[in-house]
Structure formats: structure tokens, C-alpha cells
Amino acid sequence: MFLEFFYTLREAGVPVAIQEWMMLMRALAMGQHSSSLLSFYNLSRACLVKSETYFDAFDRAFAQVFHGVEGQLTISDELQKWLEDPKNFKELTDEERAALEMLTSDELMRRYLEILEEQTERHDGGDKWVGTGGRSPFGHSGEHPTGIRVGGFSKNRSAMKVAEDRRYKNYRTDLTMDLRQTKVALKRLRQLTRTGPQSELDLDETIDKTCKNAGEIDFVFRAERRNNVRLILLMDVGGTMEPFFRPVSRLLTALHEERGLREFHPFYFHNCVYETVYEDALLFQDSAIPTADLLRRYDERWKLVIVGDAAMHPHELVGARGNINPRLETETAGIEWLYKLQDHFHRTAWVNPEPPDRWTRTQSANAIRKIFPMFHLSVDGIESAVSALIGSRPIAAAS
Amino acid sequence: MSESNEFNRFQGTESYIASESLMSAVNCAIALERPLLIKGEPGTGKTLLARHISEALGMPMESWYIKSTSKGEEGLYVYDTLQRLNDARFGEGNVGDIRSYIKYGPLGRVFAAKERQVLLIDEIDKADVEFPNDLLREIDEMRFTVMETGDEIVAAHRPVVIITSNNEKELPDAFLRRCIFHFIDFPDRELMNQIVAVHHPNLDATLLDQVLVKFYWLRGQNELRKKPSTSELIDWIAALLASGITSAQIEAHIPFVGSLLKNEQDTEALGEYASGGGTMPSQWSDLGPKYNQ
């Protein structure tokens, strides 16, 4: 019945499948949406979205389908019915009921549409997508009945996401071509260590000891073998990295699917690492993390992999105020941050998508090669990078 | 009466304030007999939720606290070979009966229960990445077979399963598809007022305002390694009340900072900030538009 909603969600990037959809349909059939549109919003989000990272996309899809952004309100009858449904009030608290009863359903509907109108305009004007919350007729915890604003969750982000074309939205989609090879290369990225509690029965040792004990059972326990590798990925995005979109996205997909790693966190930067790195590939300000914090948060046992073409104007690397973005420039040169990273982490590797013969011809790549061991982004290169990360501490190229 | 009446059962409890979207998710999970996956910042009451659902609905509760070594099978049952070997050696116990060495785990006990129960699977992300996958079939069909005896345990009443996660690891898609999901937002000013009122009902209004301004200001500091959460706020207020501190006294500095900041570096950073002449806000208007709608 709301198939359009389903497809809009999928288009918006929310990974909804039939299973979740049927779950929602069952809930609707049980009368779940009865109390209000807000309730329908809550219900559908609980059933369809499985990670808070998709809430934003869900909100946009919800707004698009149920608000008639293109000037049509196809299911207005449906909404009207919910809003008029006297069953609503049964579950509400006294204050809520009082607030709701002050408005006729017509007025409620009119106000509802007004608010939608207002938000669409503001959003188009490049202002915050959300913001009138807390004054809605449904008035609960400042949540808006249209479901656009939810507890102030990543407000800025939505506006920018809509405003900007999402350059790296495909970063994590599955590319089966060559993906397996990359994965196989990464398989060696493990350090099996027996750590933690001694919980595994060592059968051989037990038999051995028991025999020595003349049949007296003597159990021997040992710790289980676990992969102890924790990995931080710093990735250059945008600009000169654009042509390498496919191989880079393959590496990222493989890393994300590499279930063996103990922990894995990707971060992003543009051109060179300066004061800030970003959790979001689009480098939104609200995903910014000071590089100093990164060093504090992750100790030296983490392995650092930087992916980038190391191609920049020398000034951007060694000059003070080198950041290509004038609003972000500061006194510390990029190269100093690179030294700090290299000093902090015991094992590092720089993976470069440019073919190796170009490295020597780029001044900045040459300089960076002296700081980090550099490897080519190819199956072979990844393999060597992995052994550099696992083996003894590698020495950066001499000259 | 009607189905929807039966459905909307959880409304929070006297000491647990739930947002509407949380109630909606809980009730949906109860009605659809699906596990409810709860995520959110530490200290927002994820684990408490299960206890209060059990209290509100009058269902007994089983808890399964996941550790990094937890295995899927442990939740169902453990065949205690060691005990049996030992008993065989010393001629103790009922060695002939394998069933007396099958020990049911939380999941197994909840399935076998005669009434509907609440099962809390706490911090599922602590376990190995494959852990949730190992439980797919059991959670889907609510049944399992004891391999050693061939007994099949089928849940007569599908339990209310509450799963919490701190987002340390990504959970597998196949697992997520079977869950209802809710993310507990950090409470805003209004909800926080309600929550505090539940725990400290006789708190002076000006003191509360002062406390919350400081609290949200602290949370707004990006340098903090661990931001204070609701549970720490409640503790802090308790400490303030116990010592009889007035609102004027916390205007300029933060007493009992140890109950809010659990990290040495954070406490140091705050100390440096204060000794460096940094000021702290004492009114909502100092906090910016987010808190002054």
C-alpha cells in the first residue's frame, strides 16, 4: 500500500528488504499506527531502519513521501483518517489529550501542512532542514509530528547532505570484481595471540598430564587464539583522488567486510593530514575530530594505514598555513602532523594508488616516502603492506 | 479487548521515563515477537529498560551479560563434560544420565519457561563478530535441539528479547533484519527535567537549572574523552544534595567533579581550563540556541 515509501527509502540508501517491510505491514495490520502520524513514523522507523546512521536518510524519504514535496499529497486521506481517528486519544496522557482536543482535526491538518511548507522552504534556502520542533500540536518531548526532527540528531548533516552531491556514497557498495583478491590479501592481516582468560581446554596437554599422573585427570586450560589487530585507516578523499575511486572503494569494502579484525575505524582527510580529520567521507564539519584527539584516543598498538596519492603542492606539505582550504589553515605544517602520526603508531603504511614509478617524480610523494613505508594499491602492494604492518618494524625508504 | 490495546502495553514506569518513540518500539517488538535492539550512548538507560519492561509487564526476567569470550551455544546450553568426567572418576552424581550434565543458559531457560519472560542480552557487540549469526535460527524460530540428547526445546511463549549494543562492532545484516531497532537519543532539556524529577523529586528548581546548565555545557566540550551521561548526572545531584551545596556555590565551579568525569585527563583538562581563567556558563542563554528554543 505504501510501496512508494519502500522504494523511496531504498533510493535514499536505507537498506530495507522485504523482510523488514513485511514486519511493518504486520505491525500496521495489528493497528500500530493508530495513535498518530508520529506513532506511524516511530513504528516504521523502528521496523525499517537498523542503524542510526540511516535515520537521516529515512527522515528525508519520509518527508518526501508523506509531505508531498512535489506538491502532491497522495495519501492525505490516509493521514486525515489517522488524525481523525478517535481511538488516538485513548493512549495519550491527560496533557496530550488536552492539547490535542484544543484543535479540530481540520485545524490540525492545516497546521501540519503549514509546518511542512515552512520546512521545505527553509531547507531550500540552505538553512537548517529542521528546527520548529517542540511546538508541534503533538507536543511530545519536542518531537515533531512530521518526524523530521528527532531529538536534535545530526541536524546540520541533513542539510548539507541534501545540498551537496554525495561524492562517495558508493564507497561501501559491493564490487565483486577483484574484491575477493583484495580480501585474500588482507586475510594475512592478523596476529593470532593467546590473550584473555584461559577458557579453552587444551586436550593434548591434558592427555599428556593425565598420563604422567597415572590416570589421575589433570585438566590444562589455555587462552583462545584471537586476532589482535586493530586498524585505523586515514583516507584522502576528493581532488586528485577522484580517478582512483574504484580501487580505493574496493579496498574499503574489503576492510569493512574483514570480520577478523579486532577493531577498525576509518577516518578521512583532504590532501594532507592537518589539525583535523573527519569521520565522514564528505568531510562535514560535525564529523570533525582533532588529529590530536585521534592520537590520544588510539594508542601505539593500533596499526595505521594511510591511503592517498601523496600528490600536492610542496607548500601544502611543508609550509605553515598550508591547508588548501583557507578557512582551516593554521601554523602547523602538514608534514609535522605526518611525523606525529608516524611517531605515535608503531606500525604504519602508506598505500598509494598511483603507480610506483610516478612517486619519484612527485616531490611531495618523495618526501612522504621518507616518513612512511609506501606501497602501491594493488593486490601485491597490499600484501607487502600487510607484512609490513605485521612483521618487524619496517624502515622507511632511505632516500 | 482490542488487539491494539493489548499491543500498547509498555508506558514506562514510575522510575523510568521513556520517550514516545521508545515506547512505540518496545510495544512493536512485544507485539511482533521480535527482538528489540537498543543502541545509544552509555548511561542512557539501555540495560535498565529491560528491567523496567519486566517490571511493568509483570514478566520475570533473565539476563545474559555478554563478554568477549561469550559463545552462542552458551546461551542455549552447556554440556558439562568436565563435571561428568570428574563424577565418573570419583563415582559421584548420576553419571549415567547425560541430562543432568546439560546446563541450560539464559536463552534455553527462557525458551523452556512456562510463562512469557523478558530476556536481556546485554552488550551483544562485546562478543565475537560471528556471535549474532550463531543465534539467528534460535531467535527466529525460538527453538533449538540439544545435540547430545536429541531433545528439542521449543518456546511455548516467545520471550520479549531486549538486546543492547554500544556500537563497538557492526552487527551482521542478517541479524539486524530480524530485529526492531531503537536508538536512544540523549535526553533533551525537557526530558532530562522529567528524568531528574523521578530520581530527586524534591530538588530545588534553581539548583536543578544550575546543575543542568553545567552538565550540558560539560557535554558540549569536544575535548572530553568520556562525556558525562544521565546516570552520572543523577549521581552528581545525589552528591550535591548530600553535601547541602546551594545553587550559588556551583555557579563558579563544579564540586564533586569526580562523579561526572571518570577520566583523569578530563579532570585535568577541566582544572587547566578553570585555572587558565576560563569561565563556565551559569545560564541557559550562555549555552547557545540549541538549548533555548
XYZ file of C-alpha atoms in Angstrom:
692
model
C 0.000 0.000 0.000
C 2.857 2.407 0.601
C 5.159 0.778 -1.872
C 6.316 4.194 -2.941
C 7.693 4.731 0.544
C 9.578 1.458 0.313
C 11.266 2.406 -2.944
C 11.957 5.941 -1.829
C 13.716 4.553 1.205
C 15.798 2.274 -0.924
C 16.640 5.132 -3.230
C 17.641 7.220 -0.252
C 20.128 4.498 0.619
C 18.346 2.893 3.552
C 18.949 -0.842 3.185
C 15.376 -2.030 3.524
C 14.449 -5.516 2.447
C 11.191 -7.373 2.046
C 11.603 -8.951 5.449
C 11.530 -5.630 7.261
C 8.755 -4.386 5.057
C 6.589 -7.377 5.916
C 7.359 -6.761 9.565
C 5.987 -3.239 9.252
C 2.937 -4.491 7.377
C 2.235 -6.929 10.184
C 2.544 -4.187 12.754
C 0.184 -1.990 10.740
C -2.279 -4.823 10.413
C -2.235 -5.081 14.193
C -3.259 -1.466 14.432
C 0.012 0.008 15.483
C -0.249 3.282 13.662
C -3.485 4.049 15.457
C -2.451 6.801 17.767
C -0.957 9.347 15.386
C 1.245 10.071 12.444
C 4.099 10.414 14.891
C 3.364 6.919 16.001
C 3.451 5.727 12.426
C 6.763 7.471 11.980
C 8.182 5.820 15.098
C 6.824 2.465 14.143
C 8.099 2.461 10.605
C 11.495 3.692 11.690
C 11.794 1.008 14.339
C 10.875 -1.680 11.835
C 12.714 -0.493 8.756
C 15.902 1.215 9.904
C 18.553 -0.765 11.704
C 21.216 1.801 12.325
C 21.155 5.381 13.481
C 23.379 6.270 10.579
C 20.381 5.835 8.292
C 17.994 7.932 10.368
C 18.811 10.964 8.338
C 18.132 9.229 5.043
C 14.964 7.807 6.493
C 13.768 11.248 7.536
C 14.328 12.597 4.084
C 12.500 9.729 2.451
C 9.667 10.026 4.939
C 9.377 13.726 4.277
C 9.428 13.191 0.556
C 6.740 10.540 0.512
C 4.406 11.804 3.165
C 4.767 15.509 2.694
C 4.261 15.779 -0.986
C 7.336 17.842 -1.611
C 6.456 17.953 -5.295
C 3.128 19.500 -4.470
C 1.038 16.396 -4.184
C -0.199 14.749 -1.048
C -1.207 11.403 -2.364
C -2.052 9.814 0.930
C -3.675 12.778 2.555
C -6.862 10.753 3.039
C -4.878 8.244 4.925
C -3.346 10.878 7.135
C -6.659 12.554 7.635
C -8.123 9.282 8.788
C -5.391 8.732 11.305
C -5.665 12.223 12.597
C -9.418 11.985 12.979
C -9.415 8.554 14.441
C -10.892 8.896 17.925
C -9.009 5.824 19.016
C -5.968 8.057 19.114
C -6.680 9.681 22.350
C -7.051 6.544 24.331
C -3.350 6.012 24.779
C -2.379 9.597 25.400
C -1.667 11.245 28.701
C -4.015 13.882 30.021
C -1.946 16.835 28.920
C -1.530 15.436 25.477
C -5.200 14.827 25.157
C -5.982 18.327 26.317
C -3.547 19.754 23.818
C -4.929 17.696 21.012
C -8.533 18.390 21.816
C -7.946 22.078 21.612
C -7.569 21.672 17.884
C -10.096 20.357 15.434
C -8.789 17.836 13.047
C -9.088 20.306 10.198
C -7.021 22.790 12.045
C -4.545 20.136 12.951
C -4.211 19.141 9.352
C -3.841 22.722 8.232
C -1.142 23.391 10.797
C 0.585 20.235 9.868
C 0.734 21.238 6.230
C 1.867 24.709 7.177
C 4.774 23.381 9.105
C 5.748 21.168 6.246
C 5.581 24.065 3.861
C 7.768 26.115 6.116
C 10.379 23.473 6.446
C 10.607 22.811 2.779
C 11.221 26.460 2.156
C 13.866 26.792 4.750
C 15.605 23.738 3.583
C 15.624 25.007 0.018
C 17.044 28.245 1.227
C 20.047 26.395 2.539
C 19.159 26.916 6.151
C 18.761 24.149 8.644
C 16.486 21.414 7.466
C 14.810 21.212 10.818
C 14.094 23.493 13.651
C 10.494 24.178 14.516
C 10.345 21.246 16.887
C 8.921 21.495 20.318
C 5.915 23.462 19.219
C 4.037 20.847 17.304
C 0.464 20.019 18.220
C 1.576 16.565 19.164
C 3.982 18.191 21.545
C 5.896 15.301 22.930
C 9.464 15.738 24.018
C 9.904 18.331 21.370
C 9.463 15.805 18.650
C 7.818 16.996 15.532
C 4.886 15.008 14.148
C 6.270 15.112 10.676
C 9.174 13.238 12.060
C 11.773 15.449 10.530
C 13.340 16.483 13.741
C 14.196 13.776 16.158
C 15.889 14.874 19.327
C 18.302 17.109 17.508
C 20.045 14.256 15.842
C 22.644 15.406 13.312
C 20.814 18.437 12.144
C 23.446 20.107 10.074
C 24.276 16.967 8.326
C 20.962 16.545 6.611
C 21.009 19.995 5.165
C 24.447 19.560 3.757
C 23.745 16.119 2.527
C 20.837 17.352 0.501
C 22.690 20.406 -0.631
C 25.707 18.542 -1.821
C 26.059 15.758 -4.243
C 27.316 12.755 -2.305
C 30.600 12.084 -3.944
C 31.490 8.951 -2.074
C 28.168 7.407 -1.490
C 29.213 4.307 -3.358
C 32.279 3.799 -1.274
C 30.907 0.848 0.511
C 28.799 -0.824 -2.102
C 29.806 -4.258 -3.104
C 32.104 -4.659 -6.027
C 32.577 -8.318 -6.686
C 35.263 -7.781 -9.308
C 38.668 -8.254 -7.711
C 37.168 -7.724 -4.319
C 37.958 -11.287 -3.389
C 41.609 -10.847 -4.300
C 41.835 -7.833 -2.075
C 40.180 -9.760 0.709
C 42.573 -12.647 0.357
C 45.472 -10.218 0.563
C 44.000 -8.772 3.714
C 43.476 -12.192 5.283
C 47.047 -12.105 6.385
C 46.360 -9.033 8.428
C 46.096 -10.980 11.617
C 48.138 -11.605 14.656
C 46.771 -14.581 16.413
C 47.671 -14.329 20.016
C 46.561 -16.260 23.007
C 45.233 -13.499 25.175
C 42.447 -13.148 27.645
C 41.079 -15.688 30.085
C 42.241 -19.283 29.970
C 38.981 -20.778 28.848
C 39.861 -23.354 26.231
C 40.599 -26.949 27.218
C 43.990 -27.916 25.899
C 43.224 -31.511 25.033
C 46.742 -32.640 24.071
C 48.268 -31.172 27.153
C 45.502 -32.626 29.320
C 46.058 -36.140 27.978
C 49.772 -35.698 28.437
C 49.477 -34.577 32.013
C 46.856 -37.162 32.840
C 49.137 -39.931 31.561
C 52.011 -38.599 33.575
C 49.671 -38.548 36.537
C 48.971 -42.260 36.103
C 45.373 -41.726 35.029
C 44.553 -39.016 37.524
C 42.688 -36.485 35.398
C 44.532 -33.210 35.222
C 42.947 -30.512 33.127
C 45.017 -27.950 31.322
C 43.452 -24.742 30.083
C 44.771 -22.093 27.792
C 43.637 -18.833 26.327
C 41.951 -18.908 22.946
C 43.653 -17.680 19.833
C 42.246 -14.388 18.693
C 43.106 -11.845 16.103
C 44.545 -8.861 17.891
C 44.846 -6.435 15.005
C 43.265 -3.012 15.422
C 43.401 -0.804 12.400
C 42.961 2.884 11.729
C 42.509 3.950 8.154
C 43.136 7.522 7.114
C 41.905 8.168 3.632
C 42.468 11.066 1.290
C 39.248 11.997 -0.474
C 38.393 14.356 -3.263
C 40.559 16.267 -5.684
C 43.367 14.235 -7.156
C 41.976 11.061 -5.592
C 38.843 11.081 -7.764
C 40.335 8.954 -10.577
C 41.169 6.213 -8.091
C 37.646 5.859 -6.880
C 37.217 2.221 -7.907
C 40.342 0.619 -6.437
C 40.030 2.672 -3.249
C 36.414 1.772 -2.779
C 37.309 -1.880 -3.282
C 39.880 -1.683 -0.508
C 37.412 -0.004 1.799
C 34.733 -2.578 1.105
C 37.179 -5.394 1.752
C 38.260 -3.835 5.036
C 34.693 -3.337 6.130
C 33.892 -6.926 5.384
C 37.025 -8.224 7.013
C 35.359 -9.624 10.098
C 38.621 -10.879 11.510
C 39.952 -7.517 12.614
C 39.543 -6.819 16.263
C 38.681 -3.205 15.602
C 38.646 -0.987 12.547
C 37.990 2.738 12.267
C 38.187 4.732 9.038
C 38.782 8.477 9.004
C 39.043 10.888 6.108
C 41.062 13.932 5.185
C 41.631 16.076 2.158
C 45.029 16.395 0.518
C 47.176 16.139 3.645
C 46.528 15.467 7.316
C 46.335 18.695 9.297
C 44.717 19.560 12.645
C 41.522 17.765 11.798
C 40.383 14.502 10.313
C 36.791 13.549 9.615
C 34.623 10.564 10.341
C 32.545 11.264 7.284
C 33.875 10.819 3.773
C 32.273 14.122 2.815
C 34.310 15.920 5.484
C 31.340 17.506 7.200
C 32.313 19.843 9.979
C 30.227 17.987 12.518
C 32.171 14.808 11.886
C 35.471 16.594 12.513
C 37.889 15.164 15.035
C 41.080 16.942 16.058
C 44.068 14.878 14.935
C 45.496 15.346 18.421
C 42.409 13.606 19.818
C 42.944 10.759 17.406
C 46.426 10.278 18.806
C 45.122 10.362 22.336
C 42.234 8.025 21.686
C 44.148 5.275 19.903
C 47.349 4.086 21.430
C 50.500 2.995 19.629
C 49.374 -0.611 19.252
C 46.856 0.390 16.631
C 48.032 -0.042 13.096
C 47.776 2.968 10.867
C 47.144 2.775 7.159
C 47.001 5.970 5.145
C 45.535 5.858 1.684
C 46.395 8.781 -0.535
C 48.212 9.776 -3.695
C 50.655 11.954 -1.714
C 50.467 14.443 -4.569
C 50.241 18.060 -3.512
C 51.996 21.320 -3.909
C 55.140 21.315 -1.725
C 53.802 24.280 0.162
C 50.739 22.313 1.185
C 53.010 19.764 2.781
C 55.828 21.722 4.392
C 54.565 25.288 4.582
C 52.830 26.790 7.568
C 49.278 27.684 6.663
C 49.435 25.017 4.009
C 45.873 23.774 4.137
C 44.245 24.011 0.748
C 41.107 25.201 2.472
C 41.928 28.770 3.583
C 39.359 28.657 6.370
C 41.175 25.778 8.009
C 44.761 26.889 7.644
C 46.920 27.060 10.747
C 50.570 27.456 11.625
C 51.456 23.777 11.858
C 52.634 22.314 8.577
C 51.092 19.106 7.282
C 54.405 17.300 7.373
C 54.628 17.826 11.105
C 51.342 16.046 11.565
C 52.618 13.205 9.417
C 55.695 12.933 11.625
C 53.499 12.927 14.703
C 51.396 10.092 13.301
C 54.471 8.086 12.386
C 55.992 8.660 15.816
C 52.841 7.710 17.620
C 51.941 4.447 15.939
C 54.344 1.536 15.954
C 53.224 0.157 12.633
C 52.233 2.325 9.719
C 51.862 2.001 5.993
C 51.037 4.456 3.254
C 49.076 2.965 0.386
C 49.327 4.942 -2.818
C 47.013 4.344 -5.769
C 49.489 5.998 -8.163
C 51.882 3.581 -9.853
C 55.297 3.473 -8.101
C 57.281 4.993 -10.975
C 55.347 8.221 -10.510
C 56.274 8.517 -6.841
C 59.837 9.566 -7.544
C 58.655 12.238 -9.912
C 56.379 13.888 -7.368
C 58.228 15.997 -4.846
C 55.660 15.580 -2.101
C 55.402 11.807 -2.602
C 59.159 11.578 -2.296
C 59.099 13.479 0.961
C 56.293 11.379 2.389
C 58.031 8.197 1.324
C 60.777 9.089 3.752
C 58.296 9.208 6.584
C 56.051 6.262 5.826
C 56.789 2.989 4.073
C 54.842 3.378 0.843
C 53.049 0.635 -1.049
C 51.120 0.529 -4.281
C 47.373 -0.017 -4.162
C 47.395 -3.374 -5.901
C 46.989 -6.908 -4.688
C 50.754 -7.280 -4.414
C 51.177 -3.916 -2.792
C 48.528 -4.693 -0.196
C 50.247 -7.960 0.566
C 53.558 -6.220 1.217
C 51.805 -3.537 3.236
C 50.195 -6.227 5.353
C 53.506 -7.914 6.058
C 54.997 -4.540 6.943
C 52.173 -3.983 9.389
C 52.502 -7.416 10.921
C 56.231 -8.076 10.757
C 59.066 -6.299 12.453
C 59.079 -2.541 12.370
C 59.844 -1.512 8.809
C 62.287 1.195 7.914
C 61.098 3.929 5.638
C 62.759 4.121 2.235
C 66.231 5.515 2.678
C 66.267 8.210 0.034
C -10.143 -6.138 24.381
C -8.946 -4.992 21.001
C -5.608 -6.039 19.658
C -4.172 -2.571 19.768
C -4.959 -2.321 23.431
C -3.002 -5.419 24.105
C -0.250 -4.045 21.963
C 0.347 -0.727 23.639
C 1.371 -2.098 26.911
C 4.642 -0.568 27.897
C 4.286 3.039 29.027
C 7.454 3.429 31.042
C 7.393 3.008 34.788
C 7.407 5.359 37.714
C 11.159 5.480 37.798
C 11.821 5.050 34.088
C 10.806 7.828 31.732
C 10.581 6.572 28.170
C 10.203 8.765 25.117
C 7.263 8.089 22.874
C 9.387 6.621 20.110
C 10.995 4.239 22.600
C 7.607 3.084 23.860
C 6.455 2.614 20.313
C 9.490 0.479 19.513
C 9.106 -1.598 22.674
C 5.444 -2.245 22.053
C 6.059 -3.084 18.441
C 8.697 -5.610 19.456
C 6.358 -7.154 22.019
C 3.506 -7.455 19.550
C 5.566 -8.744 16.642
C 7.527 -11.052 18.951
C 10.755 -9.762 17.517
C 13.943 -8.930 19.413
C 14.391 -5.247 20.156
C 17.869 -3.896 19.518
C 18.683 -0.838 21.625
C 21.621 1.404 20.867
C 22.648 4.701 22.373
C 25.310 6.451 24.356
C 26.477 4.719 27.529
C 24.415 5.801 30.516
C 21.176 6.464 28.671
C 19.426 3.550 30.308
C 19.695 0.781 27.735
C 20.166 -2.010 30.236
C 17.654 -0.569 32.674
C 14.990 -0.697 30.005
C 14.707 -4.472 30.143
C 14.333 -4.447 33.901
C 11.565 -1.912 33.693
C 9.767 -3.719 30.918
C 9.837 -6.821 33.059
C 8.530 -4.813 35.989
C 5.825 -3.030 34.010
C 4.525 -6.146 32.328
C 4.956 -8.390 35.322
C 7.132 -10.868 33.456
C 10.159 -12.499 35.071
C 13.480 -11.542 33.572
C 16.604 -13.431 32.575
C 19.827 -11.563 31.837
C 22.649 -12.643 29.644
C 25.632 -10.361 30.031
C 27.843 -10.840 27.024
C 31.598 -10.974 27.431
C 34.271 -11.038 24.778
C 34.529 -14.796 25.249
C 30.792 -15.483 25.073
C 29.644 -18.057 22.569
C 26.232 -18.509 21.054
C 25.824 -22.054 22.358
C 26.428 -20.938 25.936
C 23.159 -19.068 25.842
C 21.305 -22.243 24.923
C 23.027 -24.903 26.972
C 26.397 -26.183 28.067
C 27.223 -29.860 28.269
C 29.413 -30.051 31.322
C 31.864 -32.720 30.237
C 34.344 -31.828 32.923
C 31.854 -32.376 35.714
C 30.794 -35.673 34.203
C 34.372 -36.853 33.846
C 35.107 -35.896 37.385
C 31.963 -37.563 38.679
C 32.800 -40.701 36.726
C 36.215 -40.767 38.247
C 35.022 -40.348 41.809
C 31.765 -42.252 41.425
C 29.650 -39.276 42.331
C 26.453 -37.921 40.824
C 24.216 -39.500 38.268
C 26.813 -40.197 35.599
C 24.521 -42.480 33.637
C 22.081 -39.686 32.900
C 23.544 -37.277 30.400
C 20.690 -34.853 31.029
C 21.909 -33.989 34.482
C 25.044 -32.592 32.847
C 23.183 -30.397 30.364
C 23.018 -26.949 31.892
C 20.703 -24.500 30.194
C 21.852 -20.958 29.528
C 19.670 -17.844 29.734
C 18.185 -18.347 26.273
C 17.477 -22.008 26.977
C 15.819 -21.225 30.305
C 13.620 -18.523 28.781
C 12.503 -20.851 25.983
C 11.709 -23.623 28.407
C 9.800 -21.333 30.788
C 6.087 -21.916 31.279
C 5.225 -18.214 31.063
C 6.350 -15.379 28.829
C 9.599 -13.873 30.045
C 11.836 -10.938 29.308
C 15.342 -11.791 28.152
C 18.071 -9.176 28.247
C 21.068 -9.807 26.040
C 23.381 -7.089 27.248
C 26.148 -5.556 25.136
C 25.977 -8.006 22.290
C 28.753 -6.131 20.494
C 31.253 -7.239 23.136
C 31.276 -10.741 21.713
C 32.933 -12.022 18.591
C 31.612 -10.641 15.312
C 30.130 -14.006 14.413
C 28.243 -14.280 17.679
C 24.929 -12.781 16.487
C 24.967 -15.006 13.419
C 25.190 -18.080 15.614
C 21.900 -17.171 17.223
C 19.925 -16.363 14.071
C 17.920 -19.540 13.842
C 17.274 -19.783 17.564
C 15.987 -16.223 17.768
C 13.938 -16.614 14.614
C 12.247 -19.880 15.432
C 12.657 -19.761 19.194
C 13.626 -23.396 19.312
C 16.784 -25.465 19.423
C 17.896 -29.036 19.752
C 20.205 -30.360 22.414
C 22.675 -32.270 20.271
C 23.783 -34.666 22.965
C 20.324 -35.918 23.820
C 18.242 -35.045 20.788
C 15.771 -33.155 22.990
C 14.110 -30.241 21.306
C 13.344 -27.153 23.343
C 10.545 -25.080 21.817
C 9.455 -21.822 23.354
C 5.806 -22.072 24.357
C 5.703 -18.294 24.738
C 8.035 -16.254 22.633
C 10.040 -14.192 25.100
C 10.437 -10.429 24.901
C 14.067 -10.148 23.841
C 15.885 -6.892 24.541
C 19.366 -6.616 23.054
C 21.684 -3.732 23.835
C 24.715 -2.650 21.876
C 27.341 0.024 22.398
C 28.254 0.124 18.763
C 31.714 -1.311 19.281
C 31.277 -3.613 16.336
C 28.971 -3.627 13.390
C 26.310 -6.274 13.673
C 25.658 -8.559 10.707
C 22.841 -7.548 8.355
C 21.058 -10.868 8.587
C 20.806 -10.385 12.319
C 19.664 -6.782 12.050
C 16.909 -7.728 9.636
C 15.258 -9.752 12.353
C 15.291 -7.016 14.945
C 13.254 -3.968 15.750
C 15.700 -1.137 16.222
C 15.704 1.846 18.507
C 18.384 4.439 19.104
C 18.062 6.208 22.459
C 18.786 9.861 21.817
C 20.489 11.747 24.532
C 17.629 13.336 26.516
C 16.962 16.985 25.763
C 16.454 19.576 28.463
C 12.751 18.893 28.902
C 13.037 15.115 29.124
C 16.041 15.450 31.396
C 13.955 17.553 33.780
C 11.442 14.735 33.970
C 14.103 12.128 34.464
C 15.793 14.058 37.253
C 12.408 14.692 38.883
C 11.836 10.959 39.071
C 15.101 10.366 40.901
C 15.271 13.515 43.005
C 11.687 14.647 43.395
C 12.299 17.451 45.882
C 15.088 19.200 44.076
C 15.120 22.975 44.213
C 14.303 24.410 40.789
C 17.136 26.949 40.668
C 19.631 24.320 41.734
C 18.367 21.987 39.057
C 18.676 24.683 36.424
C 22.195 25.472 37.513
C 23.118 21.807 37.537
C 21.723 21.174 34.072
C 23.421 24.225 32.577
C 26.758 22.954 33.869
C 26.002 19.449 32.739
C 25.065 20.308 29.169
C 27.978 22.706 28.968
C 30.367 19.941 30.006
C 28.830 17.625 27.457
C 29.354 20.246 24.811
C 33.133 20.206 25.324
C 34.677 18.251 22.500
C 37.965 17.662 24.296
C 36.379 15.304 26.790
C 37.271 11.676 26.348
C 34.155 10.482 28.066
C 31.162 12.743 28.196
C 29.083 12.550 31.362
C 25.750 10.842 30.853
C 22.388 10.698 32.556
C 23.423 8.185 35.191
C 26.403 10.344 36.148
C 24.178 13.393 36.362
C 21.873 11.561 38.781
C 24.847 10.559 40.937
C 26.229 14.059 40.871
C 22.956 15.561 42.034
C 22.809 12.994 44.812
C 26.298 14.058 45.930
C 25.348 17.736 45.790
C 22.222 17.119 47.827
C 24.038 15.058 50.399
C 26.551 17.832 50.978
C 23.932 20.561 51.068
C 25.542 22.711 48.416
C 23.488 25.648 47.187
C 22.996 26.798 43.640
C 25.151 29.871 44.241
C 28.071 27.630 45.126
C 28.107 25.815 41.834
C 27.769 28.934 39.759
C 31.512 29.434 39.505
C 32.945 25.960 39.849
C 31.941 22.320 39.699
C 32.167 20.472 43.006
C 32.458 16.666 43.130
C 33.739 16.661 39.605
C 34.754 13.037 40.108
C 31.165 11.895 39.861
C 30.818 13.499 36.435
C 34.196 12.962 34.833
C 35.577 9.451 35.026
C 38.838 10.089 33.319
C 41.989 11.586 34.722
C 42.824 13.560 31.612
C 39.337 15.030 31.543
C 39.542 16.167 35.141
C 42.947 17.662 34.469
C 41.715 19.410 31.354
C 38.865 20.970 33.298
C 41.257 22.048 36.043
C 43.555 23.657 33.492
C 40.620 25.384 31.919
C 39.490 26.834 35.252
C 42.974 27.866 36.372
C 43.600 29.390 32.969
C 40.783 31.817 33.670
C 38.165 30.021 31.588
C 34.610 30.792 32.552
C 31.696 28.479 32.882
C 28.189 29.435 31.893
C 25.599 29.895 34.594
C 22.520 30.496 32.485
C 20.807 28.712 29.670
C 21.298 31.723 27.464
C 25.067 31.153 27.645
C 24.731 27.769 26.011
C 23.646 28.741 22.547
C 20.460 28.296 20.551
C 20.265 24.512 20.846
C 19.081 24.752 24.445
C 16.972 27.862 24.149
C 14.188 27.007 21.772
